[in-house]
PDB file of C-alpha atoms in Angstrom:
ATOM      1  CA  UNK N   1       0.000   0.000   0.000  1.00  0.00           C
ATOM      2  CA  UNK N   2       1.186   3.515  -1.270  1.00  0.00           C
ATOM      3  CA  UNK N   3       0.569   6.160   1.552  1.00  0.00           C
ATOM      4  CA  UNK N   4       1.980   9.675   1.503  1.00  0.00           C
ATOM      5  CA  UNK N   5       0.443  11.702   4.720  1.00  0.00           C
ATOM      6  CA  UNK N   6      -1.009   8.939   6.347  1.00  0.00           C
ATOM      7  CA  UNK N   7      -1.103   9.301  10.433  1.00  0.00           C
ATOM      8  CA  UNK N   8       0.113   5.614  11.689  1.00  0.00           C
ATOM      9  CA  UNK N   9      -0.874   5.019  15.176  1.00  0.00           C
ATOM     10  CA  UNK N  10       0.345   1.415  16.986  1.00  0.00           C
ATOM     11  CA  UNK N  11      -0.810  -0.799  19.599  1.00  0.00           C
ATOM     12  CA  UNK N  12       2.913  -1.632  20.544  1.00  0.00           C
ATOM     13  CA  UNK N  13       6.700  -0.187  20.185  1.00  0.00           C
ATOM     14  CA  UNK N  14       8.390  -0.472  17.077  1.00  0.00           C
ATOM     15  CA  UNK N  15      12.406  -1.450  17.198  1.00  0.00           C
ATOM     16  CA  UNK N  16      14.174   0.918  15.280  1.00  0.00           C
ATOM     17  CA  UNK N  17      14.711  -0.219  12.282  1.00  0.00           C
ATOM     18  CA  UNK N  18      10.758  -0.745  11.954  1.00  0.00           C
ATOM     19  CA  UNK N  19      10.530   3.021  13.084  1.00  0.00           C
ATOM     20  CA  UNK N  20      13.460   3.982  10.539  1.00  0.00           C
ATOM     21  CA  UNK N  21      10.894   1.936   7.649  1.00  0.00           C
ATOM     22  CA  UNK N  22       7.618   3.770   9.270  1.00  0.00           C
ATOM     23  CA  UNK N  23       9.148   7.051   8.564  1.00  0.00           C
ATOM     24  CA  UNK N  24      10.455   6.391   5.233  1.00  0.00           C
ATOM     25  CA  UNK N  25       6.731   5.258   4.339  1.00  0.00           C
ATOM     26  CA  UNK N  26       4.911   8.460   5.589  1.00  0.00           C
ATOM     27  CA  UNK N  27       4.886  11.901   5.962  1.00  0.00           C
ATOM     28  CA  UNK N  28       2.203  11.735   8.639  1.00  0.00           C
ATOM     29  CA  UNK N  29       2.654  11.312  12.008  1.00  0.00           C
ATOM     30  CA  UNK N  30       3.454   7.944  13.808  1.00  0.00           C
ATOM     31  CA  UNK N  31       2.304   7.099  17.068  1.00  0.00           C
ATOM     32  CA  UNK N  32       3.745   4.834  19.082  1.00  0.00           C
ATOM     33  CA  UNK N  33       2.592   3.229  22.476  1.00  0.00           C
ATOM     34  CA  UNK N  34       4.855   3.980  25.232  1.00  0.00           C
ATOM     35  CA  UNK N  35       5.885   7.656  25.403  1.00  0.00           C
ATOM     36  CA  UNK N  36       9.275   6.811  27.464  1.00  0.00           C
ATOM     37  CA  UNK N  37      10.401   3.965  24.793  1.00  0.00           C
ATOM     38  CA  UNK N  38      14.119   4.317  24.470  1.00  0.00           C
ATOM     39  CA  UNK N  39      16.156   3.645  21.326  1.00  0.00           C
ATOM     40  CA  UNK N  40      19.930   3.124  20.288  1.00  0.00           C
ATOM     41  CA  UNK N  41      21.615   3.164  17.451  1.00  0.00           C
ATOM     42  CA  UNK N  42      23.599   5.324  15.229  1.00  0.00           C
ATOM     43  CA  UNK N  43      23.311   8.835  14.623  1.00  0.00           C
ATOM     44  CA  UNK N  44      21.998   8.441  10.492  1.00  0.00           C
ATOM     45  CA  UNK N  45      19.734   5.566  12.024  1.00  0.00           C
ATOM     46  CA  UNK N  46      18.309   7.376  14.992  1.00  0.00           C
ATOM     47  CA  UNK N  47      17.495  10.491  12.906  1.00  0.00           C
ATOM     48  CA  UNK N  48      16.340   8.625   9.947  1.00  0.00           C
ATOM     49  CA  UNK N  49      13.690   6.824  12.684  1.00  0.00           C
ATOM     50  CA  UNK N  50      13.024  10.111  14.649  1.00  0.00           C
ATOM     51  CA  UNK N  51      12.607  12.530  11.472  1.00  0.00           C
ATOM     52  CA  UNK N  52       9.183  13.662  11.413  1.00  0.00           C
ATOM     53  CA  UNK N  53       6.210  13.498  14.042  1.00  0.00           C
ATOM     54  CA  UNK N  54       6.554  10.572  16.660  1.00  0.00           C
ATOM     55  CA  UNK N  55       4.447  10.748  19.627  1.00  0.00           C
ATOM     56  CA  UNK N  56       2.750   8.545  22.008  1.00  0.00           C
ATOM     57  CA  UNK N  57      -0.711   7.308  21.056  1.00  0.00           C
ATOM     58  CA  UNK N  58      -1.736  10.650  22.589  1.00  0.00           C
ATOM     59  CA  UNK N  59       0.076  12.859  20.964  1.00  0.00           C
ATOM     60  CA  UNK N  60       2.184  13.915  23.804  1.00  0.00           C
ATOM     61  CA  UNK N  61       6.049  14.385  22.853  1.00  0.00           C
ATOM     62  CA  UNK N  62       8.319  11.110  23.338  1.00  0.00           C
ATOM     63  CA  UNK N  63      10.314  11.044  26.730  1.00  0.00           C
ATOM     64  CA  UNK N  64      12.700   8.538  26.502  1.00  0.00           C
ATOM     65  CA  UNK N  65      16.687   8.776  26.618  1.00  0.00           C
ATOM     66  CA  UNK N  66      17.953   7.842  23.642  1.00  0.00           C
ATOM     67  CA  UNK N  67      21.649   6.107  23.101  1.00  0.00           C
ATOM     68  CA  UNK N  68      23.612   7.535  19.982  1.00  0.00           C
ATOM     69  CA  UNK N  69      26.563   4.545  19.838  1.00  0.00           C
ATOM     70  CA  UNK N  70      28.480   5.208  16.813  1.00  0.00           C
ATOM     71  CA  UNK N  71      32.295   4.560  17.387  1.00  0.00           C
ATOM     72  CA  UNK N  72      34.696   7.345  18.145  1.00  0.00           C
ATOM     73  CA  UNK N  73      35.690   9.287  15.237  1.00  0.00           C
ATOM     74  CA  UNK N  74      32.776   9.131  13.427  1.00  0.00           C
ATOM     75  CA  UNK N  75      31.522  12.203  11.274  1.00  0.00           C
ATOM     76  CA  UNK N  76      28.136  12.793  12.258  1.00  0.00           C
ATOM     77  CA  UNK N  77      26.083  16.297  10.887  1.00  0.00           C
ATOM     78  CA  UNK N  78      24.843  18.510  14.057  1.00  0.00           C
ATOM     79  CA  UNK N  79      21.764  18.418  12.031  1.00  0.00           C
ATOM     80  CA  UNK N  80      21.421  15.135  12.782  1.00  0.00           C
ATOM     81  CA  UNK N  81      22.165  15.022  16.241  1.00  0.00           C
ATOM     82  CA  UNK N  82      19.679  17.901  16.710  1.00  0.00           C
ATOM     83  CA  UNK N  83      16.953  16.049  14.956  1.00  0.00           C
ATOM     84  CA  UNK N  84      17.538  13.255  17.296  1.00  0.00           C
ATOM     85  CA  UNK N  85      17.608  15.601  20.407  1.00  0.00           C
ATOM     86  CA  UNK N  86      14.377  17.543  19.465  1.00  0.00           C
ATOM     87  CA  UNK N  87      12.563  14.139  19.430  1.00  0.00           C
ATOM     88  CA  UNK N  88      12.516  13.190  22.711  1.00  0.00           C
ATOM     89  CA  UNK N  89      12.115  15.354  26.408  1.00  0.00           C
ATOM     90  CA  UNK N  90      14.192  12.911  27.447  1.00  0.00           C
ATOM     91  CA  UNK N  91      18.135  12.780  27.562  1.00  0.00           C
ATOM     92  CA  UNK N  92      20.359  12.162  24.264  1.00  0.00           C
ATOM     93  CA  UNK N  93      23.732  10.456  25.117  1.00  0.00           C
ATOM     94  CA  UNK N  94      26.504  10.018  22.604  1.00  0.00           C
ATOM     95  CA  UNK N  95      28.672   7.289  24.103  1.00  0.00           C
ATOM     96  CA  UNK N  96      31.935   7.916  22.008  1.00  0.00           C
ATOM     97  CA  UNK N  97      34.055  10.768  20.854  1.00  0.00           C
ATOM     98  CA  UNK N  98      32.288  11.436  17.182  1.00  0.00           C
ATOM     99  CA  UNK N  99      33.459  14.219  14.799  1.00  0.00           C
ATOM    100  CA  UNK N 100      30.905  16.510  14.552  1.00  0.00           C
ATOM    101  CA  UNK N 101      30.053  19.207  11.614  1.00  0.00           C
ATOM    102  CA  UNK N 102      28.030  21.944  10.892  1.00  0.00           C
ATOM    103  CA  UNK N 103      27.442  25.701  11.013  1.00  0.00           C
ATOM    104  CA  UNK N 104      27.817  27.219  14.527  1.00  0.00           C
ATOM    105  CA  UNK N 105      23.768  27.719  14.399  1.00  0.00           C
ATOM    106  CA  UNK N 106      23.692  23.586  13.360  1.00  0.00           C
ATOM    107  CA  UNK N 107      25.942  23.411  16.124  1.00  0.00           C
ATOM    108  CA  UNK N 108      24.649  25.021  18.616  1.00  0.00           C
ATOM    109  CA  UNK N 109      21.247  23.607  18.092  1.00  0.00           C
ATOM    110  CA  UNK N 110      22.646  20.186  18.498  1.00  0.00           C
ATOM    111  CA  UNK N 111      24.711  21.062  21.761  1.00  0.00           C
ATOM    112  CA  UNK N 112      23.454  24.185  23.139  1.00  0.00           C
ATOM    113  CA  UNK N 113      19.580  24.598  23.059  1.00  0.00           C
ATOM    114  CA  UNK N 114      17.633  23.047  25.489  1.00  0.00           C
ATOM    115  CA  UNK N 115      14.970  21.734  23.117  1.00  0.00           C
ATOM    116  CA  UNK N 116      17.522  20.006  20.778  1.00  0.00           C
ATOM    117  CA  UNK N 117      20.557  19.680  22.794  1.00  0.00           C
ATOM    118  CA  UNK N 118      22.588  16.067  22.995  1.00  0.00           C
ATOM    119  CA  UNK N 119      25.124  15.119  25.463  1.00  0.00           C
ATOM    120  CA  UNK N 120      28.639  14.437  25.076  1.00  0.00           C
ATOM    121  CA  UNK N 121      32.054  14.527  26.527  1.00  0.00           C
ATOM    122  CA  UNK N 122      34.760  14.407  24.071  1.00  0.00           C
ATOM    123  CA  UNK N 123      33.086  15.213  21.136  1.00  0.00           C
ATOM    124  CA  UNK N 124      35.560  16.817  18.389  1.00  0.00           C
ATOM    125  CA  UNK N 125      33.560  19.822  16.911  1.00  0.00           C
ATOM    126  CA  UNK N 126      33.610  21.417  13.192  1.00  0.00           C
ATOM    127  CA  UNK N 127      32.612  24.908  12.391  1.00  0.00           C
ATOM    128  CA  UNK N 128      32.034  25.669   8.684  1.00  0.00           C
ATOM    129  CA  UNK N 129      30.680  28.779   8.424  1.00  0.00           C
ATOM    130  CA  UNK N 130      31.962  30.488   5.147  1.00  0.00           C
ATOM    131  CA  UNK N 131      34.495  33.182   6.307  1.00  0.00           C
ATOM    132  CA  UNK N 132      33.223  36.970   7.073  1.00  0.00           C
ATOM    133  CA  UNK N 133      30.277  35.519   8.707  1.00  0.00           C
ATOM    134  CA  UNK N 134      29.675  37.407  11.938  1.00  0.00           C
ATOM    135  CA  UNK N 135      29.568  34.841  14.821  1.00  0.00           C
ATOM    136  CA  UNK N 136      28.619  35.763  18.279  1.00  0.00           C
ATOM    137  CA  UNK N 137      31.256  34.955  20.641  1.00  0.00           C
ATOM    138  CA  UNK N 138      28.876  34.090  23.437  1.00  0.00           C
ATOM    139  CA  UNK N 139      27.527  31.237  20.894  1.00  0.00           C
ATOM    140  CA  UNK N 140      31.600  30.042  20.660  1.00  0.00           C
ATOM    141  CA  UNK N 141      31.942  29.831  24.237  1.00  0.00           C
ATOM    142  CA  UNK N 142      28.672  28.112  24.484  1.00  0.00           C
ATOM    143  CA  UNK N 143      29.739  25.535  22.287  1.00  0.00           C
ATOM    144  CA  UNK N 144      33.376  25.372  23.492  1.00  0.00           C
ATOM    145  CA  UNK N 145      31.844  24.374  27.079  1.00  0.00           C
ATOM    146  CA  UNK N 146      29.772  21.341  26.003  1.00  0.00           C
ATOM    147  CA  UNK N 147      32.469  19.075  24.744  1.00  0.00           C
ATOM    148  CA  UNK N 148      36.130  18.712  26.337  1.00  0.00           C
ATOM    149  CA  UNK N 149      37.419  17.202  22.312  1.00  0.00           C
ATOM    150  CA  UNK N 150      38.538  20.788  20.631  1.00  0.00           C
ATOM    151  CA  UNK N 151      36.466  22.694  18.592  1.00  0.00           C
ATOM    152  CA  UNK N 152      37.722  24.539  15.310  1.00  0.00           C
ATOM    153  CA  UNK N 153      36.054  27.121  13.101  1.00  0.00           C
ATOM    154  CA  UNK N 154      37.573  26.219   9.621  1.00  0.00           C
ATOM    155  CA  UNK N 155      36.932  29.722   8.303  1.00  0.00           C
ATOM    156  CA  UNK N 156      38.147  33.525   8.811  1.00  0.00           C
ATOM    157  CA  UNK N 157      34.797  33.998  10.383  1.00  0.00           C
ATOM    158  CA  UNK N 158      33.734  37.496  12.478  1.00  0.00           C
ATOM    159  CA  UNK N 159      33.676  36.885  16.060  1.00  0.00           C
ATOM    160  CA  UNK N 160      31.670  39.664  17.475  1.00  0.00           C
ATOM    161  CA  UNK N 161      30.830  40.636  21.066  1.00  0.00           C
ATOM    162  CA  UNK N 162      32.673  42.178  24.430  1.00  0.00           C
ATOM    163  CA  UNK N 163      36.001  41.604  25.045  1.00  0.00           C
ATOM    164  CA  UNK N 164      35.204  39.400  28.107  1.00  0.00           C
ATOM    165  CA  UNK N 165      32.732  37.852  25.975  1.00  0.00           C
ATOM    166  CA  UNK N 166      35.507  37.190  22.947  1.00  0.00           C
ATOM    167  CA  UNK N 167      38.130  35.747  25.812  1.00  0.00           C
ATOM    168  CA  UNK N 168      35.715  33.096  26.668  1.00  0.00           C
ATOM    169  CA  UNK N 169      35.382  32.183  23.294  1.00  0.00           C
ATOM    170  CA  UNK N 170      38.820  32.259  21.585  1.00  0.00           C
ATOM    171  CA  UNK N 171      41.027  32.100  25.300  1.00  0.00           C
ATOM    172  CA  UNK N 172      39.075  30.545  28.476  1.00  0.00           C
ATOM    173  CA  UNK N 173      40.225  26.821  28.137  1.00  0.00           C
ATOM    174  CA  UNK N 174      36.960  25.335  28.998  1.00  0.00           C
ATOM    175  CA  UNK N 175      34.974  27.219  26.490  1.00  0.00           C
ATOM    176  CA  UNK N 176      37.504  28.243  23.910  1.00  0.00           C
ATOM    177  CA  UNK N 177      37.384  27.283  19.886  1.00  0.00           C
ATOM    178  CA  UNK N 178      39.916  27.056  17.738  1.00  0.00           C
ATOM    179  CA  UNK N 179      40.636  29.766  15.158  1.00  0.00           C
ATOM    180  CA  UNK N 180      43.258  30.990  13.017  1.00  0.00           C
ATOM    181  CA  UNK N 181      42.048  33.822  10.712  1.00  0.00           C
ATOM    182  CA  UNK N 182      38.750  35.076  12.429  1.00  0.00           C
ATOM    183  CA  UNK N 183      38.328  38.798  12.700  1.00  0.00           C
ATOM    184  CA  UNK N 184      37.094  39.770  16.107  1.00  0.00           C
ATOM    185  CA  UNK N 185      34.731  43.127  16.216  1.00  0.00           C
ATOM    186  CA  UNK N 186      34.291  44.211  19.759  1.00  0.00           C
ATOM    187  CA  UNK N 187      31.577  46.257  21.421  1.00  0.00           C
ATOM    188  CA  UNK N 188      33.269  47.606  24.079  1.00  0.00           C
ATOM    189  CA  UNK N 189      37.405  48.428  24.997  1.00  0.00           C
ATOM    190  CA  UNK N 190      39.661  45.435  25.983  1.00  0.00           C
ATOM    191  CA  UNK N 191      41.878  46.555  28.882  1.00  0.00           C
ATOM    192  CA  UNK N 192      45.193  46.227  28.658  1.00  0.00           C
ATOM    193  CA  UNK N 193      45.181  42.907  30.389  1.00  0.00           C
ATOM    194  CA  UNK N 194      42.754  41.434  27.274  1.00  0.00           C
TER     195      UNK N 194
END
């Protein structure tokens, strides 16, 4: 059976790759039965199963944690991982040091916000933003303090804020990012100290 909107409500839980096939199948919603189901899996597999609308047979958001497992190293999108994170209230823990990439917004989105946020520890981190975009430091240093793997901006971006603001990003070892080129536009006067 074709189906291109369809709303697919179940009387149990599907595994993941079931969830994954569900998704591909429909653009409507897909209900499942237990709200605090948990999955694991990789990052492409999680957010290929989580894309979309997935609720409870409710409607009510899903709440369980949720294991991303690929092995250190991996590249993974911060799209993805945000997708993943914005799917569940629950928490989002990737277990090994993946290589993550995306714009600072991607990225922040995937480690930053609340709503979309995943957890990790020794992440490595990827910044592509094309160079003369205007960054907010306080968005670096955000990002710099989620992961303790380093975090580099590949591009002569604009790093823009105060000058305490800027030393957290480009200076403070736990919040710092890695740049080499970036032009940094200040608000205020650095003392002589900064």
């Amino acid at each position: 059976v074709e189906v291109t909107a369809a709303v697919v409500t179940l009387s149990d839980d599907p595994d993941l790759t079931e969830l994954k096939q569900l998704n591909a199948a429909t653009t409507g919603a897909i209900k499942i039965n237990t709200q605090g189901k948990t999955y694991s899996g990789s990052t492409a597999d999680l957010a290929a199963a989580l894309a979309g609308t997935v609720t409870n047979n409710a409607g009510a958001a899903l709440s369980g944690a949720m294991t991303v497992s690929d092995n250190a190293s991996t590249a993974v999108a911060a799209t993805d991982l945000s997708t993943i994170g914005g799917a569940t209230t629950g928490t989002v823990t990737v277990t090994n040091a993946v290589a993550i990439s995306g714009t600072a917004a991607e990225v922040k989105a995937a480690l930053v916000t609340t709503t979309s946020k995943v957890e990790v520890t020794a992440a490595t981190v990827t910044i592509s933003d094309n160079a003369g975009t205007s960054i907010a430091a306080t968005d670096l240093s955000a990002i710099g303090s989620e992961t303790s793997g380093t975090v580099t901006v590949t591009n002569a971006i604009n790093v823009t804020g105060t000058a305490d603001e800027a030393i957290a990003a480009l200076h403070t070892t736990a919040s710092k990012v890695e740049v080499t080129a970036a032009v940094v536009t200040l608000s205020d006067d650095p003392d002589l100290t900064e």
